Every structure is written in C-alpha cells, then in structure tokens.
XYZ file of N, CA and C in Angstrom:
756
model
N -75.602 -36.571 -3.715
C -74.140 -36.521 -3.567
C -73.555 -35.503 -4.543
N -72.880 -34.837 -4.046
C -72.096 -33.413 -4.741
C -71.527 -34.208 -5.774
N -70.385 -33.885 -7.014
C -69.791 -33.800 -7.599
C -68.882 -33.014 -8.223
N -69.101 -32.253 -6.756
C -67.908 -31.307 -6.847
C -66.778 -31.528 -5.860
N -65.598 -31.049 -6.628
C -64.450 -31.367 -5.326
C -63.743 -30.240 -4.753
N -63.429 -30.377 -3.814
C -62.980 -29.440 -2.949
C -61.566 -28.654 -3.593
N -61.816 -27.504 -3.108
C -61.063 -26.603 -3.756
C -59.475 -26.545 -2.868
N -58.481 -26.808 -3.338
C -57.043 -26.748 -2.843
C -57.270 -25.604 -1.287
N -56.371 -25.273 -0.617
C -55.826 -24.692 -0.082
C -54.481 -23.832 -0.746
N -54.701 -22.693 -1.039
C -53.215 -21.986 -1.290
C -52.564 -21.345 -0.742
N -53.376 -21.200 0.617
C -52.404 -21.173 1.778
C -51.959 -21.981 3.061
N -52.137 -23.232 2.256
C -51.825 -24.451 3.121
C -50.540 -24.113 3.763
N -50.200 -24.603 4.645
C -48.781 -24.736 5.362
C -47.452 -25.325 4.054
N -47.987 -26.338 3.428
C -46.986 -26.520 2.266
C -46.944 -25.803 1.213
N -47.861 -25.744 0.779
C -47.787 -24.557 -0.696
C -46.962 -22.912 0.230
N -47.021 -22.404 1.560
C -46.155 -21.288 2.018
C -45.248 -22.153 2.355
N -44.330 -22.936 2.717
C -43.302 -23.611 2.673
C -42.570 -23.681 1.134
N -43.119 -24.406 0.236
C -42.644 -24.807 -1.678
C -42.619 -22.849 -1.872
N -43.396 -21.595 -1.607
C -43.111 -20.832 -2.109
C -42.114 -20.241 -1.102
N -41.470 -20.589 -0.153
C -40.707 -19.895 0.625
C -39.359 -20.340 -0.201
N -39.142 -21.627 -0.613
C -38.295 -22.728 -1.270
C -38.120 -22.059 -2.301
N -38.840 -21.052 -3.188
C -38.413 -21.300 -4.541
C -38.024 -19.566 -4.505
N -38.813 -19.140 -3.690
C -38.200 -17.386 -3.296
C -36.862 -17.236 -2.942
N -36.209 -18.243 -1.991
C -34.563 -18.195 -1.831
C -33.887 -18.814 -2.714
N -34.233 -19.591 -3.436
C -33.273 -20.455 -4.549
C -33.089 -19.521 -5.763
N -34.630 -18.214 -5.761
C -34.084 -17.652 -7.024
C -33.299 -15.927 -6.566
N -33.507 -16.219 -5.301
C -32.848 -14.786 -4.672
C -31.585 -15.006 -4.720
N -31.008 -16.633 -4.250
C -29.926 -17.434 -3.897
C -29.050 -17.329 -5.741
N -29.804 -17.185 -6.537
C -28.928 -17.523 -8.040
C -28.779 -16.237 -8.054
N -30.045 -15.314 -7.949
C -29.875 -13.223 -8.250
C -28.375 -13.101 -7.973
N -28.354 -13.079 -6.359
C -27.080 -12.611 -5.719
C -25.613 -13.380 -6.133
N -25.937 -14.760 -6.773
C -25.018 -15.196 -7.160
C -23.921 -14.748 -8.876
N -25.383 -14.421 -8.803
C -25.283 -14.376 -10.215
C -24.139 -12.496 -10.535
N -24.609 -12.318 -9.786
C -24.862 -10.326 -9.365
C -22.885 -10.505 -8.828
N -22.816 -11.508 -7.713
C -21.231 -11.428 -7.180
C -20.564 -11.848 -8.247
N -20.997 -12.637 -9.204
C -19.833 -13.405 -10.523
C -19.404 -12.166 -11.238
N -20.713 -11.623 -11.717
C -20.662 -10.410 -12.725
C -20.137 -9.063 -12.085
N -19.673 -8.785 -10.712
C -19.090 -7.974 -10.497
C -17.784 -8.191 -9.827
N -17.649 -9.388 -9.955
C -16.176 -9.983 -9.049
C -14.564 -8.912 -10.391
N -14.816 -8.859 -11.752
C -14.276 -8.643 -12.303
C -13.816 -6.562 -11.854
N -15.290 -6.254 -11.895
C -14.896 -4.818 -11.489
C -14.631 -4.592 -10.616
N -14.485 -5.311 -9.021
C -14.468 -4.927 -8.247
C -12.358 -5.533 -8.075
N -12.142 -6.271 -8.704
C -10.654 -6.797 -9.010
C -10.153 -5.328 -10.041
N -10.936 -4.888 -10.438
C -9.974 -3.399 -11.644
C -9.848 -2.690 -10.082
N -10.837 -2.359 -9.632
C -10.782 -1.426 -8.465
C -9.979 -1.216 -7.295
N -9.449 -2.708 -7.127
C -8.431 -3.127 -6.214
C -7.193 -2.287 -6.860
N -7.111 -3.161 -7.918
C -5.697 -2.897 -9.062
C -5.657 -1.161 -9.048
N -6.811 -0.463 -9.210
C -6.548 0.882 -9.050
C -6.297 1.838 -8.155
N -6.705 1.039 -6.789
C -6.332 1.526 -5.560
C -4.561 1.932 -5.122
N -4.648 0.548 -5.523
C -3.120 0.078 -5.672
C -2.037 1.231 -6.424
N -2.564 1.033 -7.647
C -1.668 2.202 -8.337
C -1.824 3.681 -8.012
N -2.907 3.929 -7.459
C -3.292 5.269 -6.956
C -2.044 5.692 -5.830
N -2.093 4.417 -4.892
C -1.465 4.803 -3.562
C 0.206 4.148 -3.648
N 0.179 4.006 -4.736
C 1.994 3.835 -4.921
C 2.247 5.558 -5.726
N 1.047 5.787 -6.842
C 1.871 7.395 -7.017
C 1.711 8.364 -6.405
N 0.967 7.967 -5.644
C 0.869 9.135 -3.999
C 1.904 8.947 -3.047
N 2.533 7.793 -2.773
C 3.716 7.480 -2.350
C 4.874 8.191 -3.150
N 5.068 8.357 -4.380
C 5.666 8.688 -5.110
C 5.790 10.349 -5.121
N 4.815 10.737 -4.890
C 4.266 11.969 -5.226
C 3.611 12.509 -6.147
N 3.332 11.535 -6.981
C 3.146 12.124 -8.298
C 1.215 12.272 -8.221
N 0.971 11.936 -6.857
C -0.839 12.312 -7.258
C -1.265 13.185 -5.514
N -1.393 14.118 -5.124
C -1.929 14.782 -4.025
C -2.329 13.414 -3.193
N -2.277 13.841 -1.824
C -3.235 13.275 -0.747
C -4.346 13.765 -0.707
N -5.162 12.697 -1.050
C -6.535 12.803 -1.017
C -7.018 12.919 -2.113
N -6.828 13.076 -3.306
C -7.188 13.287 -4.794
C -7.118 12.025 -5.178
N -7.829 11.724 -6.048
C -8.062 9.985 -7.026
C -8.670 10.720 -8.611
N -7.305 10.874 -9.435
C -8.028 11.037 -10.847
C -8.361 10.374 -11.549
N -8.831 10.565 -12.816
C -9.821 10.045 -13.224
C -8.835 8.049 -13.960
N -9.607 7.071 -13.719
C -8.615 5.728 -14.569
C -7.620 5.927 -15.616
N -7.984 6.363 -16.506
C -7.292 6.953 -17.550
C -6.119 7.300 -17.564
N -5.776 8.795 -16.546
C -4.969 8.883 -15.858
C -4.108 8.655 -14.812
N -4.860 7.787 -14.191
C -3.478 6.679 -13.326
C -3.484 5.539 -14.237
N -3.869 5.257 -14.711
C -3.001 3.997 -15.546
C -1.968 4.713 -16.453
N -2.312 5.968 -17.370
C -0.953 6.037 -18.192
C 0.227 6.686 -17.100
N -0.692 7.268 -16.230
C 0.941 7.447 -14.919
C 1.776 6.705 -14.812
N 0.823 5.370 -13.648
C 1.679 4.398 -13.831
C 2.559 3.547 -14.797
N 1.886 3.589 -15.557
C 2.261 2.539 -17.126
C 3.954 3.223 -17.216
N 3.424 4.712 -17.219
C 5.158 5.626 -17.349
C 6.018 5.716 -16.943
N 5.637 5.644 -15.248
C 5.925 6.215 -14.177
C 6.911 4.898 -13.299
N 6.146 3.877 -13.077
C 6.363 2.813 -12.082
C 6.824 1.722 -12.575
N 8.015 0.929 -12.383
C 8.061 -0.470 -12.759
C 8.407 -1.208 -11.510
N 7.814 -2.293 -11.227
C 7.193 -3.294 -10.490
C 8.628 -4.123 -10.879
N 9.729 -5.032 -9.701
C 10.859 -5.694 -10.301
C 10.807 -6.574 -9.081
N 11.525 -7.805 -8.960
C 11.968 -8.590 -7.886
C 13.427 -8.279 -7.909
N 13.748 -8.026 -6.652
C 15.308 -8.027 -6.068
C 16.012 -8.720 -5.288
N 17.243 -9.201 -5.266
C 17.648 -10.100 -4.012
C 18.222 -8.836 -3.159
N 18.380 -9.712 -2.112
C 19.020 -8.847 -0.694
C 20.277 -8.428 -0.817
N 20.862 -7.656 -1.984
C 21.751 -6.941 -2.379
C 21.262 -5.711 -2.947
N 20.015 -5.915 -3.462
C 19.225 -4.413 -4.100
C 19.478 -4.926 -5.675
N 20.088 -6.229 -6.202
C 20.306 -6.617 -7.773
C 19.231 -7.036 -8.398
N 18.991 -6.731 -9.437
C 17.354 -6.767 -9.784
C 17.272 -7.943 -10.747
N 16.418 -9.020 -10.298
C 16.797 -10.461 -10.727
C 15.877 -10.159 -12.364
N 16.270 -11.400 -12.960
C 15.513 -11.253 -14.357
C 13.751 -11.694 -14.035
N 13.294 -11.000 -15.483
C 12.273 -10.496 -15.160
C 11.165 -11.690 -15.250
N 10.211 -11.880 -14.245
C 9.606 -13.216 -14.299
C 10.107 -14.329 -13.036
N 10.698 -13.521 -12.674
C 11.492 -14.607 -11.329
C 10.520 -14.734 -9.800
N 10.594 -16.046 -9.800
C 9.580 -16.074 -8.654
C 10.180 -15.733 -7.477
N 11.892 -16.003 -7.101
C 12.143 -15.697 -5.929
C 12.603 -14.308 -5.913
N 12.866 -13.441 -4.796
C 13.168 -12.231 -4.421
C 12.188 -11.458 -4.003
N 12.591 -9.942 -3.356
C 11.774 -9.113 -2.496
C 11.252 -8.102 -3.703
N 10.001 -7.530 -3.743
C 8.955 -7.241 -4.647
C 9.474 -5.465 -4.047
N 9.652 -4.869 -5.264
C 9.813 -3.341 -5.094
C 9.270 -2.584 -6.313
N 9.134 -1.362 -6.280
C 8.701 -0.681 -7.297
C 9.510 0.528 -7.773
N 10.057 0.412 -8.850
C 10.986 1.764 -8.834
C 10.177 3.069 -9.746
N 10.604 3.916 -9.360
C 9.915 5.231 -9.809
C 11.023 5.567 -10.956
N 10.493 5.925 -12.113
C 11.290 5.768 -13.179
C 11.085 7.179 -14.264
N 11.950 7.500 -14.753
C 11.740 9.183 -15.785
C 10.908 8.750 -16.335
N 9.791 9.397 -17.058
C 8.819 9.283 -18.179
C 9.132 8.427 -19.192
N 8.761 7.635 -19.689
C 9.290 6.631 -20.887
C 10.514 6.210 -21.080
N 10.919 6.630 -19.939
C 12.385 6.213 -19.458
C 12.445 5.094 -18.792
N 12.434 3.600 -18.913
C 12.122 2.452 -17.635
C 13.722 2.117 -17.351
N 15.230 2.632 -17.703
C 16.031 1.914 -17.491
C 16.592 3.351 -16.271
N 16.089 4.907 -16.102
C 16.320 5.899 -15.367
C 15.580 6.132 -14.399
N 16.157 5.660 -13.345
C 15.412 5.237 -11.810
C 15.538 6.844 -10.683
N 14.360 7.371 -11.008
C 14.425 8.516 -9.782
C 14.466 8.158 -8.160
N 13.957 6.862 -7.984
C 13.516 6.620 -6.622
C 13.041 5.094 -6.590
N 13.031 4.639 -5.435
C 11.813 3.327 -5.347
C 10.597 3.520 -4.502
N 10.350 2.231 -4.022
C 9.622 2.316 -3.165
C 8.509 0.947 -2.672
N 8.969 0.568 -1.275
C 8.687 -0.322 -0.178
C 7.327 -0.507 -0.109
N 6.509 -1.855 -0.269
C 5.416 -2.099 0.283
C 5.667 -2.180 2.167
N 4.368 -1.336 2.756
C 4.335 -1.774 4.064
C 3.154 -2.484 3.957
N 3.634 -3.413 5.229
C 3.144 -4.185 5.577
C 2.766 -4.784 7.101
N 2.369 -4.561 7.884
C 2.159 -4.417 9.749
C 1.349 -4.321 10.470
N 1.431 -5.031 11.646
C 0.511 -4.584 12.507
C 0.064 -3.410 13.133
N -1.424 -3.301 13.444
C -1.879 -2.128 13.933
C -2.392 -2.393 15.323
N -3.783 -1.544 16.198
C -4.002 -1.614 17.035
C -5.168 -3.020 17.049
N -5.390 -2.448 15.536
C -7.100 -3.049 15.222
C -6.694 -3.881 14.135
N -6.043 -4.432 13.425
C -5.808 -5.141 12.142
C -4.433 -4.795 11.835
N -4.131 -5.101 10.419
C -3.375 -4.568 9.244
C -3.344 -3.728 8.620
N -2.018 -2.672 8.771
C -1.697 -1.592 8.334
C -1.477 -1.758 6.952
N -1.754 -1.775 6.085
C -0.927 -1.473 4.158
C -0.562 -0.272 4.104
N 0.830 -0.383 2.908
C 0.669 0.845 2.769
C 1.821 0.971 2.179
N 2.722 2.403 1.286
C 3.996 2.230 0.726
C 4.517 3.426 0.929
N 5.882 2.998 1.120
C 7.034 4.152 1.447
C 7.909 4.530 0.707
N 8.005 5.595 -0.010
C 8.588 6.100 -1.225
C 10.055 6.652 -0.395
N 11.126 6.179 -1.346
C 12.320 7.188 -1.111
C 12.848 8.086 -2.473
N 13.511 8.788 -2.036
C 14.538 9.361 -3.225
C 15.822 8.486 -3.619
N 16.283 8.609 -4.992
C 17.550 7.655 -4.821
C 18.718 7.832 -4.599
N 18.774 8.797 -3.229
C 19.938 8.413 -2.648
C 20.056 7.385 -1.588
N 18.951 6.894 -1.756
C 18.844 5.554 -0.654
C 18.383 6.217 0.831
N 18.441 7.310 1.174
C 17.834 7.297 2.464
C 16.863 8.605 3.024
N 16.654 9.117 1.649
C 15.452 10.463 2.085
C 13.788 9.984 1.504
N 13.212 9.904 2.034
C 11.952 9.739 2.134
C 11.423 10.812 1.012
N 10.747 10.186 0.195
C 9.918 11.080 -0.740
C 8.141 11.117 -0.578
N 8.018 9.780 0.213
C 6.279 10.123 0.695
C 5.794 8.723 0.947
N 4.456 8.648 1.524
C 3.984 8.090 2.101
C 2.676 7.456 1.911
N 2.361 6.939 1.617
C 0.330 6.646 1.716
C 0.389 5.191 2.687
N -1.124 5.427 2.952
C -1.742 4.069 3.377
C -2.905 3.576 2.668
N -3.167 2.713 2.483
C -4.348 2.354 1.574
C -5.396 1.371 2.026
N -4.974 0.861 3.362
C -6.151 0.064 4.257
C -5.446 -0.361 5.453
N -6.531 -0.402 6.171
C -6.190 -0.195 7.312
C -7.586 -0.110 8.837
N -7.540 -0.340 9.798
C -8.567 -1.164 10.200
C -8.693 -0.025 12.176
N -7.672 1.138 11.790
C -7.412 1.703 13.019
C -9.321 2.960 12.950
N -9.262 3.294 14.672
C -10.261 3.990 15.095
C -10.247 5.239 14.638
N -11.650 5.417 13.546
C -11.831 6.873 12.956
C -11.582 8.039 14.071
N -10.852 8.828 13.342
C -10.242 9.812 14.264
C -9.375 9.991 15.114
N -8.521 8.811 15.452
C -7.445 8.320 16.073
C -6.306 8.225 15.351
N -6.572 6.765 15.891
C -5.461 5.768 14.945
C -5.505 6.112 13.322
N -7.190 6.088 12.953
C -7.302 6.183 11.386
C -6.598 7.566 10.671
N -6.504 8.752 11.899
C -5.737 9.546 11.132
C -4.283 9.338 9.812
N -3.822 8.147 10.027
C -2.799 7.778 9.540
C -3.110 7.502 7.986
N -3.970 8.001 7.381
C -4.561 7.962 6.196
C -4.715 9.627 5.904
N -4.608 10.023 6.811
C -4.693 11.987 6.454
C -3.816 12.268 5.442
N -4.326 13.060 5.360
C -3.019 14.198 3.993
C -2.022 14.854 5.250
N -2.217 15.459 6.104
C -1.695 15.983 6.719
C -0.182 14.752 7.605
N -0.692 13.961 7.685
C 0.524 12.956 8.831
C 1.122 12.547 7.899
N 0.615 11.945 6.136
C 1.622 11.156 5.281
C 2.049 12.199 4.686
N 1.917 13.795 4.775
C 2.927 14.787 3.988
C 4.181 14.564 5.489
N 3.781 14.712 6.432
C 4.903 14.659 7.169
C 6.094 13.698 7.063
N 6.182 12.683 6.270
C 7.555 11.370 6.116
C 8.482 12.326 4.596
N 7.913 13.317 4.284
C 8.691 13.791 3.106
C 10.067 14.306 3.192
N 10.897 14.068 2.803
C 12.549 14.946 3.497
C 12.768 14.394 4.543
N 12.121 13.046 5.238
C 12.783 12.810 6.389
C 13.564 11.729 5.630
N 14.619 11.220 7.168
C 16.172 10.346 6.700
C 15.921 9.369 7.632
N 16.091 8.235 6.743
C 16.509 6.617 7.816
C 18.074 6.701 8.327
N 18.722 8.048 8.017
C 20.207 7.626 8.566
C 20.316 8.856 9.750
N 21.223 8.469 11.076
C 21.208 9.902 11.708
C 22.077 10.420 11.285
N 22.563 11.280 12.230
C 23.208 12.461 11.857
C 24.847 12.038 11.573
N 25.201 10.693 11.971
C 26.246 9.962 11.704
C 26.335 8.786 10.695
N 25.087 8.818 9.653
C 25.716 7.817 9.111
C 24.996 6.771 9.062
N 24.098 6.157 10.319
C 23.998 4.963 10.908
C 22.668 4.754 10.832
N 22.042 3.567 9.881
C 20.364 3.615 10.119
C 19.444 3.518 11.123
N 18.986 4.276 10.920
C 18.110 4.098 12.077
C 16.095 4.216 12.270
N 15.914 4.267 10.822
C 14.982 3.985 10.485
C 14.120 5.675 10.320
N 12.549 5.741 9.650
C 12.173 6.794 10.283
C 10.701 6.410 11.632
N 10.649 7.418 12.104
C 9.489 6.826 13.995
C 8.673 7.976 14.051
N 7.793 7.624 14.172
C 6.513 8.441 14.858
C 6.887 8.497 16.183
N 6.522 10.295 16.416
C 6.830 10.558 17.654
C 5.868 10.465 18.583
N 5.852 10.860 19.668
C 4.695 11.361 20.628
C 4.505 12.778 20.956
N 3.856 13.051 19.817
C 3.618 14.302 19.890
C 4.037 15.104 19.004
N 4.961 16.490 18.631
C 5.805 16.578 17.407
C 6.860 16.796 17.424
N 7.658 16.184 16.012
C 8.899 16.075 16.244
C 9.356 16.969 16.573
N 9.275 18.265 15.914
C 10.142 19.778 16.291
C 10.224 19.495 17.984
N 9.698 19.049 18.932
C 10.040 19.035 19.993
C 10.955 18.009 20.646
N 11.401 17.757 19.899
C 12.815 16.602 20.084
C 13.954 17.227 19.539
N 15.165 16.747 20.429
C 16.606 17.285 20.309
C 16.810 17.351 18.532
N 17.160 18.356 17.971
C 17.441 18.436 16.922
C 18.138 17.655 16.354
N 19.088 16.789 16.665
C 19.652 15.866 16.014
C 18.991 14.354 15.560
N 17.820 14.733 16.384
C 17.013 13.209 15.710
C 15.622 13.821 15.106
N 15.322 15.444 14.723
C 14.404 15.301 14.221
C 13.967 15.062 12.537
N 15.241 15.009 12.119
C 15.084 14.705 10.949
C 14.819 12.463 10.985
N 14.426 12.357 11.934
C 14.493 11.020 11.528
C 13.079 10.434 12.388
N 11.920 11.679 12.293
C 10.804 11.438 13.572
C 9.926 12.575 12.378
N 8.364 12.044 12.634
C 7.373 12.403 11.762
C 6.572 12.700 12.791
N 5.550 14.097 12.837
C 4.769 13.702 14.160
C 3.817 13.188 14.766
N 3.393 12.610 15.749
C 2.614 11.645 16.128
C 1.626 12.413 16.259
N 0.313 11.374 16.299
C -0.897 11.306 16.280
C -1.663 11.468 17.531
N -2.316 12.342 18.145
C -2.747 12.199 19.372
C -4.044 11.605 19.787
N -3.292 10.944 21.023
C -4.829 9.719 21.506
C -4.538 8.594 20.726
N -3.331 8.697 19.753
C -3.585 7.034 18.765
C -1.682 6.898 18.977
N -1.149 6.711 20.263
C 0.244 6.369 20.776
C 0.310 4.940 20.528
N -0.770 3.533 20.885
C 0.073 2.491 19.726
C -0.345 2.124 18.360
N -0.805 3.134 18.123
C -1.110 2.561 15.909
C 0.506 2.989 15.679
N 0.989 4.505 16.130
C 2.388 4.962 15.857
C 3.373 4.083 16.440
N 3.059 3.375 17.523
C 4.246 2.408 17.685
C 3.907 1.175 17.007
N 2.973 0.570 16.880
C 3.229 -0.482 15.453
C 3.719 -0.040 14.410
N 2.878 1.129 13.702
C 2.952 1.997 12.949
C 5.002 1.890 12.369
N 5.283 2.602 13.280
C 7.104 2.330 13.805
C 7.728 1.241 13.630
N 7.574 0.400 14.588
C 7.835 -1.259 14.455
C 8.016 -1.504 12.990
N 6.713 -1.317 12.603
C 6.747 -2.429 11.170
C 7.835 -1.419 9.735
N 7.443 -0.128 10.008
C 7.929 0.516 9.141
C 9.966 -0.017 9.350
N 10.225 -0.113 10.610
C 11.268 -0.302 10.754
C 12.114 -1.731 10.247
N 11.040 -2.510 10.781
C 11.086 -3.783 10.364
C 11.504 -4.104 8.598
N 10.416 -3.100 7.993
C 10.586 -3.586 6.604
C 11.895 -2.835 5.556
N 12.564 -1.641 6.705
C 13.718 -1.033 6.272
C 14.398 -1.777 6.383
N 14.470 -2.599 7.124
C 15.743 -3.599 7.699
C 15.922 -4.730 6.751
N 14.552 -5.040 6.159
C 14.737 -6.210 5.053
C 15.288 -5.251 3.805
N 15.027 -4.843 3.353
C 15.354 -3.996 2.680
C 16.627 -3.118 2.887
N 17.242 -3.086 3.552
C 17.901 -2.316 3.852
C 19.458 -2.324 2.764
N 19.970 -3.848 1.940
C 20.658 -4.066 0.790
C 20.174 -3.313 -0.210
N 18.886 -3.052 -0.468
C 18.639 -2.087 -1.430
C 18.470 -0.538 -1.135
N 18.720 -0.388 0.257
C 19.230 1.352 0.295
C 20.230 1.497 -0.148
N 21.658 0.368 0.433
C 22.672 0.980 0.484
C 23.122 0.690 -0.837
N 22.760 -0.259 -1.702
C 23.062 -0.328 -3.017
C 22.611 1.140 -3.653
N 21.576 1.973 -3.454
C 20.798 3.118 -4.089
C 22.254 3.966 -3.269
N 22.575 3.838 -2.041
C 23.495 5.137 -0.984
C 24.618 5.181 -1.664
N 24.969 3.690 -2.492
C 26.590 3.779 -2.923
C 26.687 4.056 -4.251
N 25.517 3.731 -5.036
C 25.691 3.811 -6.403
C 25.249 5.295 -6.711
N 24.347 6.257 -5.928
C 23.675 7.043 -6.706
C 22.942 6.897 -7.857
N 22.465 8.006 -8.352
C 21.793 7.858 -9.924
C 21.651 6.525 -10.565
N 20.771 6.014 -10.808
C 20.565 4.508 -11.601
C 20.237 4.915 -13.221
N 20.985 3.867 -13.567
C 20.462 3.180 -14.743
C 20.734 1.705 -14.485
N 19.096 1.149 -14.785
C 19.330 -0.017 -14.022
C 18.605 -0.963 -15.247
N 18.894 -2.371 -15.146
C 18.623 -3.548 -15.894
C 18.798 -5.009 -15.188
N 18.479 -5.979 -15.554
C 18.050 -7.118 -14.648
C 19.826 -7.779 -14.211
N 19.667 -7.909 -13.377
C 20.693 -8.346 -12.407
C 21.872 -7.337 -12.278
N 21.212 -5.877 -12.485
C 22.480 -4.822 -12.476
C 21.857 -3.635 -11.386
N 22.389 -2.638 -10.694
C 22.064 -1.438 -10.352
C 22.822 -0.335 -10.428
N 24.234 -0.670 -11.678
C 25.243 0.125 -11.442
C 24.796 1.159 -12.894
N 25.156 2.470 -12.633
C 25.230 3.448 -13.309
C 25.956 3.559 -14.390
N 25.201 3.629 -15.642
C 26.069 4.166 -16.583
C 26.979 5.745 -16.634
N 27.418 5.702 -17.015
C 28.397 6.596 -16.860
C 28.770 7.389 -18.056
C-alpha cells in the first residue's frame, strides 16, 4: 500500500473558478481605486472648461485656442464675476440661493465696472443638449460672442456649431430690430446677407444639412433671452454699470 497521496489538481474546475474570483475583486478595487483618485482632476477639468468657454464667449480667448491653467484662471479670477439676479436685472446679495445665475464681464481688477454679461445656454438639440454661453455688450442688446462647450449634434453637421467660424458669426449682431422691439438673435437657412436687410442684423448664418440643430439651436437661444430679458433692458436703460448687490444703477 502506497503512502503517498495524491497530488491536488490546479486546474480543477474550482481552483479556475476561486482564481477567476480573486482576478475581478482585485481588478474590481484597481479601477475603483483609479476612479476615486481621479474623480478630483477630472472635476478641475470640468471647472476649466467652463471658464475657458465663458472667456471665449466674452472674447477674451480665440475660438479654438485653450491656454495654458494658469492663464485662464487669473483671466477669469479678473475678468468674470459669477452673481444671482432677480427678473429685474437687480443683483441680489451675495450668497443668495434664489435668482437667475449670470456672469458679468468686468474691467481688470475692477469687479464693481461691468463691460458686458453674459447668459448660460441651455437647450435642446437634434441629438441631446446644447450648452453653451452668450455674451453681450452693455448696452443690453449687441452680442459680443458665442461658444458652445457640449453638445451631442452629428460631426460635421449639426456639430459644426462648435466651429470658430459659426460662433464668430453672433458678434455685432442685435436682439432688437430695426424698431426697437426684441426679437431675439436666429440662425438662418443659409446666410444671412441673403435676407432683407432689415433683419440681417438679427440672423447669424446657418449651417448646411444641420436645418434643425439651428432651429432648436434658435428656440432655446430665444427662449433664454426672454427669461432674461429684465436684465437687458435694465443694461438698455441704464448704460455703463457700476454695479453692487441689489443695485445696477450707474455712478455718475
């Protein structure tokens, strides 16, 4: 009689089962571990997107250029202040949970000398949600620029609406016509120069092959003038700001 015993199996059906078990539990912590430790940078990155495509709205950074962190943060830091307003355009005190979220474009180390603001968009597209912000000048109704910053439309289409070329086109245009009366600014079909001169200052030109991203596109942009629209005419009547919390009237 032997006295020897039989030697395991290590490729039994269970021992490749227990090592299949312990290969995903430690792949399962890797990746976990990997999303915790980058959840933080990938939240700066958001935050920088953000500020990128409000001073491109602004003008203050090219379409299509992203400089270096450094430099959009002390932009912004200079440049932009972030305020809640009620539906008068009065800029509530600071810390207030209720009111409509705007950003005013402000002189260099200047935060109480308001050059301009500027509108989060927000809207539907063909394919998703349009983002994106609409800069004016402060006379309340000339357009100073444009970006989009996500967005879900067909490369080469619809997605054109992220070009340098279509968001230089909202610059110098007017939400008021030629009388006075808002009327928002619209993507055309096709280009504006080919519309009656009296409405082309209030038409950007459209995108071809992508006719409804520009009519959502439209819609929503219109939509969010209209909420907004107490804080044009507060910017149309007051001119020039110097502004402070629950004020928009000009020093003098």
């Amino acid at each position: 009689m032997s006295d020897t015993q039989p030697k395991s199996d290590k490729n039994s059906r269970a021992n490749v089962i227990l090592f299949a078990l312990l290969v995903s539990v430690i792949c399962s912590l890797m990746i976990t571990a990997a999303a915790t430790g980058l959840k933080g940078f990938q939240q700066e990155n958001i935050a920088l997107d953000r500020k990128v495509n409000l001073l491109r709205a602004a003008g203050m950074v090219p379409p299509g250029e992203k400089p270096p962190a450094e430099k959009i943060n002390a932009l912004y830091d200079s440049r932009i202040r972030e305020v809640a307003v009620d539906n008068q355009g009065n800029i509530l005190d600071k810390g207030a949970d209720q009111g409509m979220r705007i950003y005013l474009i402000t002189e260099a180390d200047a935060k109480d000398k308001v050059d301009g603001y500027i509108l989060p968009i927000n809207t539907r597209g063909l394919w998703g949600k349009i983002y994106g912000y609409l800069a004016f000048e402060n006379d309340g109704e000339t357009v100073a620029g444009f970006s989009v910053y996500s967005h879900s439309e067909t490369p080469g289409l619809g997605g054109e609406i992220e070009s340098a070329w279509f968001q230089k086109n909202f610059k110098g245009k007017k939400i008021l016509n030629s009388q006075g009366k808002f009327v928002s600014v619209r993507i055309a079909k096709g280009e504006a120069g080919n519309l009656p001169k009296d409405k082309q200052q209030n038409y950007v030109d459209g995108i071809s092959g992508a006719t409804l991203t520009g009519k959502y596109l439209t819609e929503g942009i219109e939509n969010t003038l209209e909420k907004y629209e107490g804080v044009s005419v507060s910017f149309r009547q007051r001119g020039a700001k110097t502004v402070g919390p629950n004020t928009h009237q000009a020093k003098q």
